[in-house]
């Protein structure tokens, strides 16, 4: 596709439920990022993939958060046993190979997660 | 750890006036500084970027300046228009690093 695609656009989960958020990056982009954006704040780094390798997961808030990109393309961010503090917009971004080139991030529209 | 500070958090200007947003960064290895615009409910989109080997870059009404010694960079918007109203984020990253670190954002209001 022409841009980064995320689904679902909105997700409402009851506290304790598991959720899975999908990201389809721009074709050919090696680098894929997940960011969390709380209301009125800037995006906060969660995790980074280079192809299928997860090179940095230092931003994941707890072990309830898990991300994967098994074939180096589509990625899924999974949150287990959701808590109210997990409510935020989850942004996926892809880029040419960061670390090697300075290239901008291309963001998806995000998934707005509301935990009730 | 790496940090990017952004000021002001809110900026209100009259249409036609200039707007300036300032950022500082902590990681001396940072060498790439993009600026993103985010309209309400939409994705952040790149509007301009600057690399550390350049002190200034301009694109029509938008310009960015960089002072590597002071670790400051700024966004300048001239002849503001109502459609410039949005949240603007500065960011910093480095070749060899992975993370792009974002500022907290500046909400710009342009009054017609």
PDB file of C-alpha atoms in Angstrom:
ATOM      1  CA  UNK A   1       0.000   0.000   0.000  1.00  0.00           C
ATOM      2  CA  UNK A   2       0.898   3.637  -0.146  1.00  0.00           C
ATOM      3  CA  UNK A   3       1.311   4.155   3.562  1.00  0.00           C
ATOM      4  CA  UNK A   4       1.478   2.476   6.950  1.00  0.00           C
ATOM      5  CA  UNK A   5      -1.777   0.748   7.787  1.00  0.00           C
ATOM      6  CA  UNK A   6      -2.940   0.010  11.323  1.00  0.00           C
ATOM      7  CA  UNK A   7      -5.950  -1.904  12.572  1.00  0.00           C
ATOM      8  CA  UNK A   8      -8.216  -1.659  14.349  1.00  0.00           C
ATOM      9  CA  UNK A   9      -8.605   2.104  14.355  1.00  0.00           C
ATOM     10  CA  UNK A  10     -10.381   2.005  17.717  1.00  0.00           C
ATOM     11  CA  UNK A  11     -10.421  -0.689  20.369  1.00  0.00           C
ATOM     12  CA  UNK A  12     -12.372  -0.773  23.615  1.00  0.00           C
ATOM     13  CA  UNK A  13     -11.330  -3.475  26.048  1.00  0.00           C
ATOM     14  CA  UNK A  14     -12.524  -4.367  29.506  1.00  0.00           C
ATOM     15  CA  UNK A  15      -9.829  -4.359  32.128  1.00  0.00           C
ATOM     16  CA  UNK A  16      -8.106  -7.730  32.132  1.00  0.00           C
ATOM     17  CA  UNK A  17      -8.748  -8.545  28.482  1.00  0.00           C
ATOM     18  CA  UNK A  18      -5.978  -9.215  25.987  1.00  0.00           C
ATOM     19  CA  UNK A  19      -5.722  -7.104  22.835  1.00  0.00           C
ATOM     20  CA  UNK A  20      -3.757  -7.403  19.594  1.00  0.00           C
ATOM     21  CA  UNK A  21      -2.921  -4.406  17.417  1.00  0.00           C
ATOM     22  CA  UNK A  22      -1.762  -4.853  13.844  1.00  0.00           C
ATOM     23  CA  UNK A  23       0.639  -2.804  11.733  1.00  0.00           C
ATOM     24  CA  UNK A  24       1.304  -3.195   8.013  1.00  0.00           C
ATOM     25  CA  UNK A  25       4.362  -1.077   7.132  1.00  0.00           C
ATOM     26  CA  UNK A  26       5.359   0.477   3.845  1.00  0.00           C
ATOM     27  CA  UNK A  27       6.665  -2.219   1.511  1.00  0.00           C
ATOM     28  CA  UNK A  28      10.454  -2.421   1.592  1.00  0.00           C
ATOM     29  CA  UNK A  29      10.873  -0.581   4.863  1.00  0.00           C
ATOM     30  CA  UNK A  30      13.345  -2.478   7.009  1.00  0.00           C
ATOM     31  CA  UNK A  31      12.705  -0.601  10.225  1.00  0.00           C
ATOM     32  CA  UNK A  32       9.470  -0.748  12.205  1.00  0.00           C
ATOM     33  CA  UNK A  33       8.658   1.046  15.429  1.00  0.00           C
ATOM     34  CA  UNK A  34       5.857   1.045  17.951  1.00  0.00           C
ATOM     35  CA  UNK A  35       5.158   4.205  19.902  1.00  0.00           C
ATOM     36  CA  UNK A  36       2.623   4.979  22.623  1.00  0.00           C
ATOM     37  CA  UNK A  37       1.016   8.421  22.622  1.00  0.00           C
ATOM     38  CA  UNK A  38      -0.908   9.511  25.690  1.00  0.00           C
ATOM     39  CA  UNK A  39      -3.388  12.368  25.374  1.00  0.00           C
ATOM     40  CA  UNK A  40      -1.587  15.665  24.930  1.00  0.00           C
ATOM     41  CA  UNK A  41       1.866  14.085  24.875  1.00  0.00           C
ATOM     42  CA  UNK A  42       4.505  13.245  22.311  1.00  0.00           C
ATOM     43  CA  UNK A  43       5.003   9.700  21.044  1.00  0.00           C
ATOM     44  CA  UNK A  44       6.951   7.525  23.495  1.00  0.00           C
ATOM     45  CA  UNK A  45       9.171   4.771  22.108  1.00  0.00           C
ATOM     46  CA  UNK A  46       8.096   1.210  22.867  1.00  0.00           C
ATOM     47  CA  UNK A  47      10.048  -1.133  20.617  1.00  0.00           C
ATOM     48  CA  UNK A  48      12.002  -1.407  17.353  1.00  0.00           C
ATOM     49  CA  UNK A  49      12.386  -4.117  14.706  1.00  0.00           C
ATOM     50  CA  UNK A  50      14.950  -4.417  11.957  1.00  0.00           C
ATOM     51  CA  UNK A  51      13.348  -6.894   9.593  1.00  0.00           C
ATOM     52  CA  UNK A  52      12.172  -9.702  11.892  1.00  0.00           C
ATOM     53  CA  UNK A  53      14.696  -9.003  14.652  1.00  0.00           C
ATOM     54  CA  UNK A  54      13.500  -7.067  17.684  1.00  0.00           C
ATOM     55  CA  UNK A  55      16.591  -5.012  18.438  1.00  0.00           C
ATOM     56  CA  UNK A  56      15.236  -2.796  21.186  1.00  0.00           C
ATOM     57  CA  UNK A  57      12.289  -3.364  23.508  1.00  0.00           C
ATOM     58  CA  UNK A  58      13.454  -1.082  26.276  1.00  0.00           C
ATOM     59  CA  UNK A  59      10.338   1.104  26.054  1.00  0.00           C
ATOM     60  CA  UNK A  60       7.790  -1.633  26.717  1.00  0.00           C
ATOM     61  CA  UNK A  61       6.179  -0.623  30.030  1.00  0.00           C
ATOM     62  CA  UNK A  62       5.794  -4.122  31.456  1.00  0.00           C
ATOM     63  CA  UNK A  63       5.988  -7.792  30.602  1.00  0.00           C
ATOM     64  CA  UNK A  64       2.299  -7.592  29.653  1.00  0.00           C
ATOM     65  CA  UNK A  65       3.421  -5.946  26.412  1.00  0.00           C
ATOM     66  CA  UNK A  66       4.757  -8.127  23.631  1.00  0.00           C
ATOM     67  CA  UNK A  67       5.544  -7.353  19.995  1.00  0.00           C
ATOM     68  CA  UNK A  68       6.472  -9.526  17.061  1.00  0.00           C
ATOM     69  CA  UNK A  69       7.282  -9.243  13.362  1.00  0.00           C
ATOM     70  CA  UNK A  70       7.822 -12.875  12.375  1.00  0.00           C
ATOM     71  CA  UNK A  71       8.320 -12.435   8.633  1.00  0.00           C
ATOM     72  CA  UNK A  72       9.870  -9.003   8.664  1.00  0.00           C
ATOM     73  CA  UNK A  73       6.748  -7.284   7.374  1.00  0.00           C
ATOM     74  CA  UNK A  74       3.483  -7.128   9.364  1.00  0.00           C
ATOM     75  CA  UNK A  75       3.882  -6.557  13.086  1.00  0.00           C
ATOM     76  CA  UNK A  76       1.560  -7.191  16.011  1.00  0.00           C
ATOM     77  CA  UNK A  77       1.640  -5.490  19.397  1.00  0.00           C
ATOM     78  CA  UNK A  78      -0.085  -7.584  22.043  1.00  0.00           C
ATOM     79  CA  UNK A  79      -1.119  -6.342  25.460  1.00  0.00           C
ATOM     80  CA  UNK A  80      -2.149  -8.941  27.985  1.00  0.00           C
ATOM     81  CA  UNK A  81      -4.441  -8.335  30.948  1.00  0.00           C
ATOM     82  CA  UNK A  82      -5.062  -4.714  29.947  1.00  0.00           C
ATOM     83  CA  UNK A  83      -5.110  -2.030  32.635  1.00  0.00           C
ATOM     84  CA  UNK A  84      -6.655   1.431  32.544  1.00  0.00           C
ATOM     85  CA  UNK A  85      -3.218   3.026  32.316  1.00  0.00           C
ATOM     86  CA  UNK A  86      -2.744   1.246  28.975  1.00  0.00           C
ATOM     87  CA  UNK A  87      -5.353   3.569  27.422  1.00  0.00           C
ATOM     88  CA  UNK A  88      -3.542   5.563  24.725  1.00  0.00           C
ATOM     89  CA  UNK A  89      -3.024   5.795  20.991  1.00  0.00           C
ATOM     90  CA  UNK A  90      -0.573   3.182  19.740  1.00  0.00           C
ATOM     91  CA  UNK A  91       1.320   4.402  16.704  1.00  0.00           C
ATOM     92  CA  UNK A  92       3.258   2.225  14.324  1.00  0.00           C
ATOM     93  CA  UNK A  93       5.924   3.758  12.089  1.00  0.00           C
ATOM     94  CA  UNK A  94       8.197   2.374   9.423  1.00  0.00           C
ATOM     95  CA  UNK A  95      11.337   3.716   7.804  1.00  0.00           C
ATOM     96  CA  UNK A  96      14.210   2.857   5.593  1.00  0.00           C
ATOM     97  CA  UNK A  97      16.993   1.247   7.580  1.00  0.00           C
ATOM     98  CA  UNK A  98      17.530   3.575  10.512  1.00  0.00           C
ATOM     99  CA  UNK A  99      20.894   3.267  12.168  1.00  0.00           C
ATOM    100  CA  UNK A 100      22.383   3.218   8.710  1.00  0.00           C
ATOM    101  CA  UNK A 101      20.616   6.215   7.195  1.00  0.00           C
ATOM    102  CA  UNK A 102      18.952   9.250   8.667  1.00  0.00           C
ATOM    103  CA  UNK A 103      15.455   8.825   7.332  1.00  0.00           C
ATOM    104  CA  UNK A 104      12.109  10.012   8.662  1.00  0.00           C
ATOM    105  CA  UNK A 105       9.456   7.869  10.249  1.00  0.00           C
ATOM    106  CA  UNK A 106       6.233   7.238   8.327  1.00  0.00           C
ATOM    107  CA  UNK A 107       3.402   6.824  10.795  1.00  0.00           C
ATOM    108  CA  UNK A 108       0.136   4.955  10.590  1.00  0.00           C
ATOM    109  CA  UNK A 109      -3.098   6.520  11.850  1.00  0.00           C
ATOM    110  CA  UNK A 110      -2.756   4.651  15.120  1.00  0.00           C
ATOM    111  CA  UNK A 111      -5.029   2.484  17.216  1.00  0.00           C
ATOM    112  CA  UNK A 112      -6.861   4.297  19.982  1.00  0.00           C
ATOM    113  CA  UNK A 113      -7.136   1.847  22.879  1.00  0.00           C
ATOM    114  CA  UNK A 114      -9.599   2.544  25.662  1.00  0.00           C
ATOM    115  CA  UNK A 115      -9.580   0.231  28.660  1.00  0.00           C
ATOM    116  CA  UNK A 116     -12.749   0.416  30.757  1.00  0.00           C
TER     117      UNK A 116
ATOM    118  CA  UNK B   1      18.919   8.814  28.937  1.00  0.00           C
ATOM    119  CA  UNK B   2      18.172  10.753  25.795  1.00  0.00           C
ATOM    120  CA  UNK B   3      15.770  13.630  26.241  1.00  0.00           C
ATOM    121  CA  UNK B   4      14.195  16.286  24.028  1.00  0.00           C
ATOM    122  CA  UNK B   5      12.656  19.356  25.658  1.00  0.00           C
ATOM    123  CA  UNK B   6      10.198  21.477  23.669  1.00  0.00           C
ATOM    124  CA  UNK B   7       8.835  24.985  24.347  1.00  0.00           C
ATOM    125  CA  UNK B   8       6.294  26.462  24.456  1.00  0.00           C
ATOM    126  CA  UNK B   9       3.609  23.863  25.070  1.00  0.00           C
ATOM    127  CA  UNK B  10       0.951  26.184  23.632  1.00  0.00           C
ATOM    128  CA  UNK B  11       1.355  29.052  21.182  1.00  0.00           C
ATOM    129  CA  UNK B  12      -1.344  31.363  19.917  1.00  0.00           C
ATOM    130  CA  UNK B  13      -0.630  33.800  17.061  1.00  0.00           C
ATOM    131  CA  UNK B  14      -2.597  36.041  14.767  1.00  0.00           C
ATOM    132  CA  UNK B  15      -2.881  35.022  11.125  1.00  0.00           C
ATOM    133  CA  UNK B  16       0.066  36.425   9.220  1.00  0.00           C
ATOM    134  CA  UNK B  17       2.369  36.558  12.229  1.00  0.00           C
ATOM    135  CA  UNK B  18       5.395  34.303  12.724  1.00  0.00           C
ATOM    136  CA  UNK B  19       5.600  31.358  15.109  1.00  0.00           C
ATOM    137  CA  UNK B  20       8.758  29.956  16.683  1.00  0.00           C
ATOM    138  CA  UNK B  21       9.071  26.650  18.515  1.00  0.00           C
ATOM    139  CA  UNK B  22      12.277  25.740  20.322  1.00  0.00           C
ATOM    140  CA  UNK B  23      13.788  22.405  21.303  1.00  0.00           C
ATOM    141  CA  UNK B  24      16.869  21.209  23.129  1.00  0.00           C
ATOM    142  CA  UNK B  25      18.339  17.725  23.126  1.00  0.00           C
ATOM    143  CA  UNK B  26      20.655  15.906  25.501  1.00  0.00           C
ATOM    144  CA  UNK B  27      22.399  13.230  23.394  1.00  0.00           C
ATOM    145  CA  UNK B  28      25.481  14.721  21.742  1.00  0.00           C
ATOM    146  CA  UNK B  29      25.442  11.843  19.217  1.00  0.00           C
ATOM    147  CA  UNK B  30      22.141  13.101  17.758  1.00  0.00           C
ATOM    148  CA  UNK B  31      22.617  14.152  14.163  1.00  0.00           C
ATOM    149  CA  UNK B  32      19.134  14.111  12.614  1.00  0.00           C
ATOM    150  CA  UNK B  33      16.311  16.417  13.667  1.00  0.00           C
ATOM    151  CA  UNK B  34      12.879  15.983  12.064  1.00  0.00           C
ATOM    152  CA  UNK B  35       9.763  18.021  12.783  1.00  0.00           C
ATOM    153  CA  UNK B  36       6.303  16.495  12.610  1.00  0.00           C
ATOM    154  CA  UNK B  37       2.870  18.091  12.376  1.00  0.00           C
ATOM    155  CA  UNK B  38      -0.106  16.286  13.868  1.00  0.00           C
ATOM    156  CA  UNK B  39      -3.638  17.458  13.209  1.00  0.00           C
ATOM    157  CA  UNK B  40      -6.388  16.382  15.554  1.00  0.00           C
ATOM    158  CA  UNK B  41      -7.044  12.643  15.274  1.00  0.00           C
ATOM    159  CA  UNK B  42      -4.502  12.171  12.514  1.00  0.00           C
ATOM    160  CA  UNK B  43      -1.051  10.696  12.142  1.00  0.00           C
ATOM    161  CA  UNK B  44       2.125  12.734  12.724  1.00  0.00           C
ATOM    162  CA  UNK B  45       3.536  13.818   9.350  1.00  0.00           C
ATOM    163  CA  UNK B  46       7.029  15.034   8.570  1.00  0.00           C
ATOM    164  CA  UNK B  47       7.133  18.698   7.564  1.00  0.00           C
ATOM    165  CA  UNK B  48      10.869  19.400   7.526  1.00  0.00           C
ATOM    166  CA  UNK B  49      14.099  17.874   8.780  1.00  0.00           C
ATOM    167  CA  UNK B  50      17.698  18.942   9.237  1.00  0.00           C
ATOM    168  CA  UNK B  51      20.951  17.053   9.508  1.00  0.00           C
ATOM    169  CA  UNK B  52      23.811  18.065  11.753  1.00  0.00           C
ATOM    170  CA  UNK B  53      26.093  19.141   8.921  1.00  0.00           C
ATOM    171  CA  UNK B  54      23.678  21.977   8.120  1.00  0.00           C
ATOM    172  CA  UNK B  55      22.878  25.018  10.254  1.00  0.00           C
ATOM    173  CA  UNK B  56      19.668  26.104   8.559  1.00  0.00           C
ATOM    174  CA  UNK B  57      17.128  24.759   6.095  1.00  0.00           C
ATOM    175  CA  UNK B  58      14.134  26.463   4.542  1.00  0.00           C
ATOM    176  CA  UNK B  59      11.082  25.204   2.692  1.00  0.00           C
ATOM    177  CA  UNK B  60       8.664  27.937   1.648  1.00  0.00           C
ATOM    178  CA  UNK B  61       7.173  29.358   4.878  1.00  0.00           C
ATOM    179  CA  UNK B  62       8.938  26.883   7.141  1.00  0.00           C
ATOM    180  CA  UNK B  63      12.549  27.030   8.299  1.00  0.00           C
ATOM    181  CA  UNK B  64      14.569  25.108  10.843  1.00  0.00           C
ATOM    182  CA  UNK B  65      17.801  26.185  12.513  1.00  0.00           C
ATOM    183  CA  UNK B  66      20.295  24.053  14.405  1.00  0.00           C
ATOM    184  CA  UNK B  67      22.966  25.034  16.938  1.00  0.00           C
ATOM    185  CA  UNK B  68      24.946  21.862  17.656  1.00  0.00           C
ATOM    186  CA  UNK B  69      27.171  23.522  20.220  1.00  0.00           C
ATOM    187  CA  UNK B  70      24.225  24.570  22.331  1.00  0.00           C
ATOM    188  CA  UNK B  71      22.159  21.489  21.380  1.00  0.00           C
ATOM    189  CA  UNK B  72      19.289  23.720  20.306  1.00  0.00           C
ATOM    190  CA  UNK B  73      17.086  23.570  17.240  1.00  0.00           C
ATOM    191  CA  UNK B  74      14.081  25.655  16.303  1.00  0.00           C
ATOM    192  CA  UNK B  75      11.140  25.690  13.893  1.00  0.00           C
ATOM    193  CA  UNK B  76      10.100  28.973  12.333  1.00  0.00           C
ATOM    194  CA  UNK B  77       6.796  29.405  10.518  1.00  0.00           C
ATOM    195  CA  UNK B  78       6.268  32.718   8.733  1.00  0.00           C
ATOM    196  CA  UNK B  79       3.011  34.223   7.445  1.00  0.00           C
ATOM    197  CA  UNK B  80       0.979  31.771   9.515  1.00  0.00           C
ATOM    198  CA  UNK B  81      -2.393  30.601   8.203  1.00  0.00           C
ATOM    199  CA  UNK B  82      -5.338  28.994  10.037  1.00  0.00           C
ATOM    200  CA  UNK B  83      -4.474  25.647   8.451  1.00  0.00           C
ATOM    201  CA  UNK B  84      -1.131  25.755  10.296  1.00  0.00           C
ATOM    202  CA  UNK B  85      -3.086  25.143  13.504  1.00  0.00           C
ATOM    203  CA  UNK B  86      -1.965  21.730  14.800  1.00  0.00           C
ATOM    204  CA  UNK B  87       0.415  20.112  17.275  1.00  0.00           C
ATOM    205  CA  UNK B  88       4.069  20.251  16.257  1.00  0.00           C
ATOM    206  CA  UNK B  89       6.658  17.780  17.548  1.00  0.00           C
ATOM    207  CA  UNK B  90      10.411  18.109  17.361  1.00  0.00           C
ATOM    208  CA  UNK B  91      12.505  14.953  17.467  1.00  0.00           C
ATOM    209  CA  UNK B  92      16.110  13.784  17.499  1.00  0.00           C
ATOM    210  CA  UNK B  93      17.905  10.629  16.452  1.00  0.00           C
ATOM    211  CA  UNK B  94      21.382   9.464  15.517  1.00  0.00           C
ATOM    212  CA  UNK B  95      22.978   7.355  12.807  1.00  0.00           C
ATOM    213  CA  UNK B  96      23.915   4.106  14.476  1.00  0.00           C
ATOM    214  CA  UNK B  97      21.095   4.499  16.966  1.00  0.00           C
ATOM    215  CA  UNK B  98      17.541   3.332  16.578  1.00  0.00           C
ATOM    216  CA  UNK B  99      15.290   5.513  18.639  1.00  0.00           C
ATOM    217  CA  UNK B 100      13.754   8.741  17.550  1.00  0.00           C
ATOM    218  CA  UNK B 101      13.044  10.721  20.707  1.00  0.00           C
ATOM    219  CA  UNK B 102      10.158  13.186  20.543  1.00  0.00           C
ATOM    220  CA  UNK B 103       9.458  16.392  22.392  1.00  0.00           C
ATOM    221  CA  UNK B 104       6.168  16.780  24.235  1.00  0.00           C
ATOM    222  CA  UNK B 105       4.659  18.895  21.468  1.00  0.00           C
ATOM    223  CA  UNK B 106       3.531  22.482  20.891  1.00  0.00           C
ATOM    224  CA  UNK B 107      -0.115  23.177  20.221  1.00  0.00           C
ATOM    225  CA  UNK B 108      -0.224  26.060  17.730  1.00  0.00           C
ATOM    226  CA  UNK B 109      -3.390  28.113  17.309  1.00  0.00           C
ATOM    227  CA  UNK B 110      -3.545  30.539  14.402  1.00  0.00           C
ATOM    228  CA  UNK B 111      -6.385  33.015  14.830  1.00  0.00           C
ATOM    229  CA  UNK B 112      -8.023  34.350  11.694  1.00  0.00           C
TER     230      UNK B 112
END
